[in-house]
Amino acid sequence: MSHNTFGHLFRVTTFGESHGVALGCVVDGCPPGLPLEAEEIQAELDRRKPGQSRFTTQRREPDQVKILSGVFGDDRTGGRQLTTGTPIALVIENTDQRSKDYSEIRDSYRPGHADYAYDAKYGIRDYRGGGRSSARETAARVAAGAVARKVIPGVTIRAALVQMGPHAIDRARWDWDAVARNPFFCPDAEMARFYEGYLDGIRKDGSSIGAVIEVVAEGLPAGLGAPVYGKLDADLASAMMSINAVKGVEIGDGFASAALRGEDNADEMRSGNDGPAFLANHAGGILGGISTGQPVVVRFAVKPTSSILTPRRTVTRDGHDAEIVTKGRHDPCVGIRAVPVAEAMMACVLADHYLRHRGQVGTTP
Amino acid sequence: MSHNTFGHLFRVTTFGESHGVALGCVVDGCPPGLPLEAEEIQAELDRRKPGQSRFTTQRREPDQVKILSGVFGDDRTGGRQLTTGTPIALVIENTDQRSKDYSEIRDSYRPGHADYAYDAKYGIRDYRGGGRSSARETAARVAAGAVARKVIPGVTIRAALVQMGPHAIDRARWDWDAVARNPFFCPDAEMARFYEGYLDGIRKDGSSIGAVIEVVAEGLPAGLGAPVYGKLDADLASAMMSINAVKGVEIGDGFASAALRGEDNADEMRSGNDGPAFLANHAGGILGGISTGQPVVVRFAVKPTSSILTPRRTVTRDGHDAEIVTKGRHDPCVGIRAVPVAEAMMACVLADHYLRHRGQVGTTP
Amino acid sequence: MSHNTFGHLFRVTTFGESHGVALGCVVDGCPPGLPLEAEEIQAELDRRKPGQSRFTTQRREPDQVKILSGVFGDDRTGGRQLTTGTPIALVIENTDQRSKDYSEIRDSYRPGHADYAYDAKYGIRDYRGGGRSSARETAARVAAGAVARKVIPGVTIRAALVQMGPHAIDRARWDWDAVARNPFFCPDAEMARFYEGYLDGIRKDGSSIGAVIEVVAEGLPAGLGAPVYGKLDADLASAMMSINAVKGVEIGDGFASAALRGEDNADEMRSGNDGPAFLANHAGGILGGISTGQPVVVRFAVKPTSSILTPRRTVTRDGHDAEIVTKGRHDPCVGIRAVPVAEAMMACVLADHYLRHRGQVGTTP
Amino acid sequence: MSHNTFGHLFRVTTFGESHGVALGCVVDGCPPGLPLEAEEIQAELDRRKPGQSRFTTQRREPDQVKILSGVFGDDRTGGRQLTTGTPIALVIENTDQRSKDYSEIRDSYRPGHADYAYDAKYGIRDYRGGGRSSARETAARVAAGAVARKVIPGVTIRAALVQMGPHAIDRARWDWDAVARNPFFCPDAEMARFYEGYLDGIRKDGSSIGAVIEVVAEGLPAGLGAPVYGKLDADLASAMMSINAVKGVEIGDGFASAALRGEDNADEMRSGNDGPAFLANHAGGILGGISTGQPVVVRFAVKPTSSILTPRRTVTRDGHDAEIVTKGRHDPCVGIRAVPVAEAMMACVLADHYLRHRGQVGTTP
């Protein structure tokens, strides 16, 4: 069962509510002997941290991570902390909780939010800041992802925002270096400049907007994944769809492949110096659920933030019609902060499949 | 671990290769006391069966299912077979195997197929008809789905082909009754007539084409699913992406929601006679990973069949350049037969979540 | 996979090393709406806490538990905290760590301990106080067990020490009330008095001694468990064997049943007012892996503490012969503190099976 | 979830009832490239097969196994069949079913059997021959075990009957070669001769008797297993306890260790040519849940067959008092045929842990 656990050999169990005492995760199955310091995890968390520009929530959480277990170092390890193969517990305390901001949502269901669904399921919910359904949970994912990145050698995992609202980037201008230089994680510097004004407008309207994120893993060996329910793409689809507000996932050409003819879609091959080389990557690096050695390319759609200042019709917990305006500090485009989360989920899935493959087949692919 | 197992409380383990002795599945966790006859499973299999029109592979498999275990009946059950709560093993023998058709693919990797990936992973593969990576495996899913349908009372699960190549149906003409009346499972009768000529042309060109399938579950109670890795939509994404040739999955508005503003996307609510009513279903029936009681709507993209008569460049197993033409009996649009498979996967996911919910929360939602 | 996770629907993931920052667990799958306060968990922890008599380790850990997530209360719940159905994270900080006591075991393997096995597996280990292999991990189990006890209504779970060294209690003198009145959790008050002198002697010798613990669950409905690898007794065996130093587990008559004839072993039945009544309980409440409604009776053997003051032959990490004396603060009979742990494991297994049964069969048995 | 599935990376899912159409299993996760012929599996099944002496049931099942999937061979493999890494389905048809023999147990619960527990759980059961609770299910385990044996190189797994009724063998006379030369799998030839007359007497009395089985794995590397719920001994305990009629499991000294003092129990070590050597094996080859490289020694108790000719008091399905005599063809000592089953379960557990270790740690231990 997997309510709050993700993965099999590399397993992440997260816990915590938006305004509870703390959130965090337990990473189980991490191989021993990998150097791991809190600072490295912190660096990833800082990329996701709110309040870094006017385009993300102004909630100010330091999001300071603490490693509770699973690492050890002494003079024999040169003072460095190494993973020991035992579970790594990571905790982030909640400090900026301002519960009063959220008192209204106690009684009225916010459209587009999980409020009603949680009540229908559990009959009780921690409504403060969305409780367990808050995107704040993704901080724990990012922390786990920082561990996962260490598991597979030689793989580069990067994500970027490639569309905001109806405005897709120009792929000809793709520049990975640009990603760190604008507040949108956008690889198209020109489009990023456009987004500034565009998102300012949306924010001032009290509205929000959707986005598309692309994640790419390069340097992955062929052979990860497995038929037929342990497919690498099936697990990636599950991983990305489990991120808050995600409504669609595609691999390689994705939905566009529906419109293609066979000869345009299937990636041809030629012999190369390091084994077979593909002449295109419509498949997004995965065939039959197994990696081919090409870059693994995943895209997903993030719906617009549901918390907006425009009044919306809803019902109250006890069944009366109402109107609701979700005040508080919200991301006008929640897709932006999904970028480091996407990398983390990709890292976790790949680490898991790497260990699974090594278990079953015995070689390091 | 889940290489060939799907689900948790309602678990399906499939086995079998395209041209092996048999394929089938073990359905574990099915509640006891449900009437189950082979004929009911057969009816679902017959919908997926190849060779029913000129638009699907001409391979002629009777696909006759046999129940090996897990059911029991005597005079006390009125002669009906009931499930007993023990594992239900279903087997379909392979009869029309013509292994000679596939001898060429032994040495050359077919572009777009899993041949190369399997070899990279396992170092050995059953190349006859694609072996384990053949869409023939989905027969076992359809059989399992027939069992799954019995688990949740009052739910209607239907799928349809809504796009072939670039040609999407007109949703204004949607008619579920039309689905059974054309060889494409298409709910738009007019478009179905167009597809006849369109697909004939593609078939005659020795090519193939992609498609988009939509699956809808109606009558589902609110409350199925769970945060944050047991989300109903994450499991549906995994389920659909695990179907052969699927490259993208979306829920509700899916990728279109990236272009929406918050006030256009979040489904408002009003009080109703039977609890809260939603005024729209952009969410596709799922919020925060939990069903809302609205119809659950999933769409997925199927790439064009990779087995085509057009010569393609490839490499051989021992690293030489080659050309390959995939003869044999192939579906020009493999998306068509994915329609009953999609229903089966939806049924399996819902059955699993229904039992999970009942376990954790104790009520029948 | 289950390295540090126990259970399926009621899932416990523990983490932490003996001398690390903290230890704890995440309890996932707990039903919503159950009252849960830290004090209740603390009460169970206090029963296991070291340093309560001269017969257990003099390490003085307050073992103060903190609930980080998964509960919520406001005026609507009458101020009480209720479980919300989301993961419950419990943390216990390590405070009395005195790492210096353990410096010698860094280089020499303690006979009977996991030191060598961990090094052989992981190549690295946190040797302070046994690290992950320390019985200190069982504090997390006891905390989880306190939650588990709330899941099944009407069940009484109690454990007792029934043998120390070769000295078994007299079952005719069994008195559950005696258990809380002696430092051995012994139900035979007379034998408990004998144990005082006996264990004092062993402690003064710098030695240690084994024990047998019995756990009984009463009030359990018939029907929990499942064929054939989800058997209730198989899960109980795994649960008890996973406790530190346990070397044997038996259900009902256990090993004694090997010497019985069929007519002496099989429990006969007669009709009763509340359904069938058994005339004996050789089976220990479980037949075919499923509970019968009789008391579930499990016993397990705990080996003597391996940390003793008597010098033992061993090897060093780099392969030289050595002698070792394990100083520090150790329990002369580690079986004593296994008593509350046994109750906790029984509670976790029963909670899990209760939820599993409810999921599959839909009724509360 | 694991109702009918055992293991994680090496996973066995069994199905089938005693008198159903067939029984069998799906072995998932088996590494590719291992030679596997039906004959090899058959050889193991033949050791377990009923009707081979007057001391086992006279039911005459040929127990012919068929491999349905997961293997492949052609001229490139030298005509040998190799595993392909895909699921291996094994099926054994039921042929000698004589359902009429079992008509009485439809309405009356057999003491010591699972009849009542199944009815309490499921409300329905296949009562023919015990249905799913029949020891006939263990044929599927033995088949799976034959595959598992291939996974770990250099390990010898052997089991033997070491006690029948109160009569334990003399360990000084232990001779593995004797095991195949008597109908009891007994390593003490002299005791085996005694058992002949002893068991004849019990059989003639219409009674039955219990037994103790010992399983030993030699050649296992150190490092298999994992803290704290993936312990090798915990999984072995679960595996053995899941065998029909087993009521107790112990590792190494097991229950005897309760009576030991620390200095007598902890196995001392000395340096050796091939790494550290243990001077004794009280631990049974496992410390802290991880293998030490010493022989892994497991023992378990099997209760006497519950199906006896002596009339027993019971109740009927509708609650009336009754007497029952279980006619039919039953093993007077069901422990005998548990011997090959024990080897199979040991093989499955070790294969699983071997692959898990290889996954997490990356080396072949």
JSON list of N, CA, C and O in Angstrom, two decimals, chain A residues 97-125:
[
{"chain": "A", "resi": 97, "resn": "GLN", "atom": "N", "xyz": [3.24, 30.20, 10.48]},
{"chain": "A", "resi": 97, "resn": "GLN", "atom": "CA", "xyz": [2.01, 29.47, 10.24]},
{"chain": "A", "resi": 97, "resn": "GLN", "atom": "C", "xyz": [0.74, 30.32, 10.17]},
{"chain": "A", "resi": 97, "resn": "GLN", "atom": "O", "xyz": [-0.26, 29.88, 9.61]},
{"chain": "A", "resi": 98, "resn": "ARG", "atom": "N", "xyz": [0.79, 31.52, 10.76]},
{"chain": "A", "resi": 98, "resn": "ARG", "atom": "CA", "xyz": [-0.36, 32.44, 10.70]},
{"chain": "A", "resi": 98, "resn": "ARG", "atom": "C", "xyz": [-1.73, 31.78, 10.50]},
{"chain": "A", "resi": 98, "resn": "ARG", "atom": "O", "xyz": [-2.42, 32.05, 9.53]},
{"chain": "A", "resi": 99, "resn": "SER", "atom": "N", "xyz": [-2.11, 30.94, 11.39]},
{"chain": "A", "resi": 99, "resn": "SER", "atom": "CA", "xyz": [-3.33, 30.16, 11.17]},
{"chain": "A", "resi": 99, "resn": "SER", "atom": "C", "xyz": [-4.55, 31.04, 10.99]},
{"chain": "A", "resi": 99, "resn": "SER", "atom": "O", "xyz": [-5.50, 30.67, 10.30]},
{"chain": "A", "resi": 100, "resn": "LYS", "atom": "N", "xyz": [-4.51, 32.24, 11.54]},
{"chain": "A", "resi": 100, "resn": "LYS", "atom": "CA", "xyz": [-5.72, 33.05, 11.45]},
{"chain": "A", "resi": 100, "resn": "LYS", "atom": "C", "xyz": [-6.10, 33.38, 10.01]},
{"chain": "A", "resi": 100, "resn": "LYS", "atom": "O", "xyz": [-7.25, 33.52, 9.68]},
{"chain": "A", "resi": 101, "resn": "ASP", "atom": "N", "xyz": [-5.11, 33.47, 9.13]},
{"chain": "A", "resi": 101, "resn": "ASP", "atom": "CA", "xyz": [-5.40, 33.76, 7.71]},
{"chain": "A", "resi": 101, "resn": "ASP", "atom": "C", "xyz": [-6.42, 32.80, 7.11]},
{"chain": "A", "resi": 101, "resn": "ASP", "atom": "O", "xyz": [-7.05, 33.11, 6.12]},
{"chain": "A", "resi": 102, "resn": "TYR", "atom": "N", "xyz": [-6.49, 31.61, 7.65]},
{"chain": "A", "resi": 102, "resn": "TYR", "atom": "CA", "xyz": [-7.22, 30.56, 6.95]},
{"chain": "A", "resi": 102, "resn": "TYR", "atom": "C", "xyz": [-8.54, 30.18, 7.61]},
{"chain": "A", "resi": 102, "resn": "TYR", "atom": "O", "xyz": [-9.13, 29.17, 7.30]},
{"chain": "A", "resi": 103, "resn": "SER", "atom": "N", "xyz": [-9.00, 31.05, 8.54]},
{"chain": "A", "resi": 103, "resn": "SER", "atom": "CA", "xyz": [-10.16, 30.63, 9.32]},
{"chain": "A", "resi": 103, "resn": "SER", "atom": "C", "xyz": [-11.41, 30.46, 8.46]},
{"chain": "A", "resi": 103, "resn": "SER", "atom": "O", "xyz": [-12.24, 29.61, 8.75]},
{"chain": "A", "resi": 104, "resn": "GLU", "atom": "N", "xyz": [-11.54, 31.21, 7.39]},
{"chain": "A", "resi": 104, "resn": "GLU", "atom": "CA", "xyz": [-12.78, 31.13, 6.61]},
{"chain": "A", "resi": 104, "resn": "GLU", "atom": "C", "xyz": [-12.97, 29.77, 5.94]},
{"chain": "A", "resi": 104, "resn": "GLU", "atom": "O", "xyz": [-14.09, 29.27, 5.79]},
{"chain": "A", "resi": 105, "resn": "ILE", "atom": "N", "xyz": [-11.86, 29.16, 5.50]},
{"chain": "A", "resi": 105, "resn": "ILE", "atom": "CA", "xyz": [-11.97, 27.91, 4.74]},
{"chain": "A", "resi": 105, "resn": "ILE", "atom": "C", "xyz": [-12.36, 26.74, 5.63]},
{"chain": "A", "resi": 105, "resn": "ILE", "atom": "O", "xyz": [-12.57, 25.64, 5.15]},
{"chain": "A", "resi": 106, "resn": "ARG", "atom": "N", "xyz": [-12.46, 27.01, 6.92]},
{"chain": "A", "resi": 106, "resn": "ARG", "atom": "CA", "xyz": [-12.92, 25.96, 7.81]},
{"chain": "A", "resi": 106, "resn": "ARG", "atom": "C", "xyz": [-14.33, 25.51, 7.46]},
{"chain": "A", "resi": 106, "resn": "ARG", "atom": "O", "xyz": [-14.66, 24.33, 7.53]},
{"chain": "A", "resi": 107, "resn": "ASP", "atom": "N", "xyz": [-15.15, 26.44, 7.07]},
{"chain": "A", "resi": 107, "resn": "ASP", "atom": "CA", "xyz": [-16.56, 26.12, 6.89]},
{"chain": "A", "resi": 107, "resn": "ASP", "atom": "C", "xyz": [-17.02, 26.07, 5.43]},
{"chain": "A", "resi": 107, "resn": "ASP", "atom": "O", "xyz": [-18.06, 25.49, 5.14]},
{"chain": "A", "resi": 108, "resn": "SER", "atom": "N", "xyz": [-16.26, 26.72, 4.53]},
{"chain": "A", "resi": 108, "resn": "SER", "atom": "CA", "xyz": [-16.66, 26.71, 3.13]},
{"chain": "A", "resi": 108, "resn": "SER", "atom": "C", "xyz": [-15.62, 25.99, 2.29]},
{"chain": "A", "resi": 108, "resn": "SER", "atom": "O", "xyz": [-14.42, 26.13, 2.54]},
{"chain": "A", "resi": 109, "resn": "TYR", "atom": "N", "xyz": [-16.09, 25.24, 1.33]},
{"chain": "A", "resi": 109, "resn": "TYR", "atom": "CA", "xyz": [-15.17, 24.50, 0.46]},
{"chain": "A", "resi": 109, "resn": "TYR", "atom": "C", "xyz": [-14.64, 25.42, -0.63]},
{"chain": "A", "resi": 109, "resn": "TYR", "atom": "O", "xyz": [-15.43, 26.04, -1.36]},
{"chain": "A", "resi": 110, "resn": "ARG", "atom": "N", "xyz": [-13.34, 25.51, -0.75]},
{"chain": "A", "resi": 110, "resn": "ARG", "atom": "CA", "xyz": [-12.75, 26.32, -1.81]},
{"chain": "A", "resi": 110, "resn": "ARG", "atom": "C", "xyz": [-12.83, 25.59, -3.14]},
{"chain": "A", "resi": 110, "resn": "ARG", "atom": "O", "xyz": [-12.28, 24.48, -3.27]},
{"chain": "A", "resi": 111, "resn": "PRO", "atom": "N", "xyz": [-13.46, 26.16, -4.16]},
{"chain": "A", "resi": 111, "resn": "PRO", "atom": "CA", "xyz": [-13.51, 25.50, -5.46]},
{"chain": "A", "resi": 111, "resn": "PRO", "atom": "C", "xyz": [-12.11, 25.18, -5.97]},
{"chain": "A", "resi": 111, "resn": "PRO", "atom": "O", "xyz": [-11.19, 26.00, -5.84]},
{"chain": "A", "resi": 112, "resn": "GLY", "atom": "N", "xyz": [-11.96, 24.02, -6.55]},
{"chain": "A", "resi": 112, "resn": "GLY", "atom": "CA", "xyz": [-10.67, 23.62, -7.10]},
{"chain": "A", "resi": 112, "resn": "GLY", "atom": "C", "xyz": [-9.72, 23.04, -6.07]},
{"chain": "A", "resi": 112, "resn": "GLY", "atom": "O", "xyz": [-8.68, 22.47, -6.42]},
{"chain": "A", "resi": 113, "resn": "HIS", "atom": "N", "xyz": [-10.07, 23.16, -4.80]},
{"chain": "A", "resi": 113, "resn": "HIS", "atom": "CA", "xyz": [-9.23, 22.61, -3.74]},
{"chain": "A", "resi": 113, "resn": "HIS", "atom": "C", "xyz": [-9.75, 21.24, -3.29]},
{"chain": "A", "resi": 113, "resn": "HIS", "atom": "O", "xyz": [-10.85, 20.83, -3.65]},
{"chain": "A", "resi": 114, "resn": "ALA", "atom": "N", "xyz": [-8.96, 20.61, -2.47]},
{"chain": "A", "resi": 114, "resn": "ALA", "atom": "CA", "xyz": [-9.29, 19.26, -2.01]},
{"chain": "A", "resi": 114, "resn": "ALA", "atom": "C", "xyz": [-10.22, 19.27, -0.80]},
{"chain": "A", "resi": 114, "resn": "ALA", "atom": "O", "xyz": [-10.56, 18.21, -0.29]},
{"chain": "A", "resi": 115, "resn": "ASP", "atom": "N", "xyz": [-10.65, 20.45, -0.36]},
{"chain": "A", "resi": 115, "resn": "ASP", "atom": "CA", "xyz": [-11.40, 20.55, 0.89]},
{"chain": "A", "resi": 115, "resn": "ASP", "atom": "C", "xyz": [-12.60, 19.59, 0.95]},
{"chain": "A", "resi": 115, "resn": "ASP", "atom": "O", "xyz": [-12.77, 18.83, 1.90]},
{"chain": "A", "resi": 116, "resn": "TYR", "atom": "N", "xyz": [-13.42, 19.68, -0.10]},
{"chain": "A", "resi": 116, "resn": "TYR", "atom": "CA", "xyz": [-14.64, 18.87, -0.11]},
{"chain": "A", "resi": 116, "resn": "TYR", "atom": "C", "xyz": [-14.31, 17.38, -0.17]},
{"chain": "A", "resi": 116, "resn": "TYR", "atom": "O", "xyz": [-14.90, 16.55, 0.53]},
{"chain": "A", "resi": 117, "resn": "ALA", "atom": "N", "xyz": [-13.33, 17.04, -1.03]},
{"chain": "A", "resi": 117, "resn": "ALA", "atom": "CA", "xyz": [-12.98, 15.63, -1.20]},
{"chain": "A", "resi": 117, "resn": "ALA", "atom": "C", "xyz": [-12.44, 15.02, 0.10]},
{"chain": "A", "resi": 117, "resn": "ALA", "atom": "O", "xyz": [-12.79, 13.90, 0.47]},
{"chain": "A", "resi": 118, "resn": "TYR", "atom": "N", "xyz": [-11.63, 15.78, 0.82]},
{"chain": "A", "resi": 118, "resn": "TYR", "atom": "CA", "xyz": [-11.11, 15.29, 2.10]},
{"chain": "A", "resi": 118, "resn": "TYR", "atom": "C", "xyz": [-12.24, 15.08, 3.10]},
{"chain": "A", "resi": 118, "resn": "TYR", "atom": "O", "xyz": [-12.27, 14.08, 3.81]},
{"chain": "A", "resi": 119, "resn": "ASP", "atom": "N", "xyz": [-13.14, 16.03, 3.16]},
{"chain": "A", "resi": 119, "resn": "ASP", "atom": "CA", "xyz": [-14.25, 15.89, 4.10]},
{"chain": "A", "resi": 119, "resn": "ASP", "atom": "C", "xyz": [-15.12, 14.69, 3.74]},
{"chain": "A", "resi": 119, "resn": "ASP", "atom": "O", "xyz": [-15.59, 13.95, 4.61]},
{"chain": "A", "resi": 120, "resn": "ALA", "atom": "N", "xyz": [-15.33, 14.52, 2.43]},
{"chain": "A", "resi": 120, "resn": "ALA", "atom": "CA", "xyz": [-16.14, 13.38, 1.98]},
{"chain": "A", "resi": 120, "resn": "ALA", "atom": "C", "xyz": [-15.47, 12.07, 2.35]},
{"chain": "A", "resi": 120, "resn": "ALA", "atom": "O", "xyz": [-16.13, 11.09, 2.67]},
{"chain": "A", "resi": 121, "resn": "LYS", "atom": "N", "xyz": [-14.16, 12.06, 2.30]},
{"chain": "A", "resi": 121, "resn": "LYS", "atom": "CA", "xyz": [-13.44, 10.83, 2.61]},
{"chain": "A", "resi": 121, "resn": "LYS", "atom": "C", "xyz": [-13.31, 10.61, 4.10]},
{"chain": "A", "resi": 121, "resn": "LYS", "atom": "O", "xyz": [-13.70, 9.56, 4.61]},
{"chain": "A", "resi": 122, "resn": "TYR", "atom": "N", "xyz": [-12.75, 11.59, 4.79]},
{"chain": "A", "resi": 122, "resn": "TYR", "atom": "CA", "xyz": [-12.33, 11.36, 6.18]},
{"chain": "A", "resi": 122, "resn": "TYR", "atom": "C", "xyz": [-13.31, 11.89, 7.22]},
{"chain": "A", "resi": 122, "resn": "TYR", "atom": "O", "xyz": [-13.23, 11.51, 8.38]},
{"chain": "A", "resi": 123, "resn": "GLY", "atom": "N", "xyz": [-14.18, 12.82, 6.83]},
{"chain": "A", "resi": 123, "resn": "GLY", "atom": "CA", "xyz": [-15.09, 13.39, 7.81]},
{"chain": "A", "resi": 123, "resn": "GLY", "atom": "C", "xyz": [-14.43, 14.40, 8.72]},
{"chain": "A", "resi": 123, "resn": "GLY", "atom": "O", "xyz": [-15.08, 15.01, 9.57]},
{"chain": "A", "resi": 124, "resn": "ILE", "atom": "N", "xyz": [-13.16, 14.57, 8.57]},
{"chain": "A", "resi": 124, "resn": "ILE", "atom": "CA", "xyz": [-12.40, 15.54, 9.37]},
{"chain": "A", "resi": 124, "resn": "ILE", "atom": "C", "xyz": [-11.21, 15.97, 8.52]},
{"chain": "A", "resi": 124, "resn": "ILE", "atom": "O", "xyz": [-10.72, 15.20, 7.71]},
{"chain": "A", "resi": 125, "resn": "ARG", "atom": "N", "xyz": [-10.81, 17.25, 8.67]},
{"chain": "A", "resi": 125, "resn": "ARG", "atom": "CA", "xyz": [-9.58, 17.64, 7.98]},
{"chain": "A", "resi": 125, "resn": "ARG", "atom": "C", "xyz": [-8.93, 18.80, 8.72]},
{"chain": "A", "resi": 125, "resn": "ARG", "atom": "O", "xyz": [-9.61, 19.59, 9.36]}
]
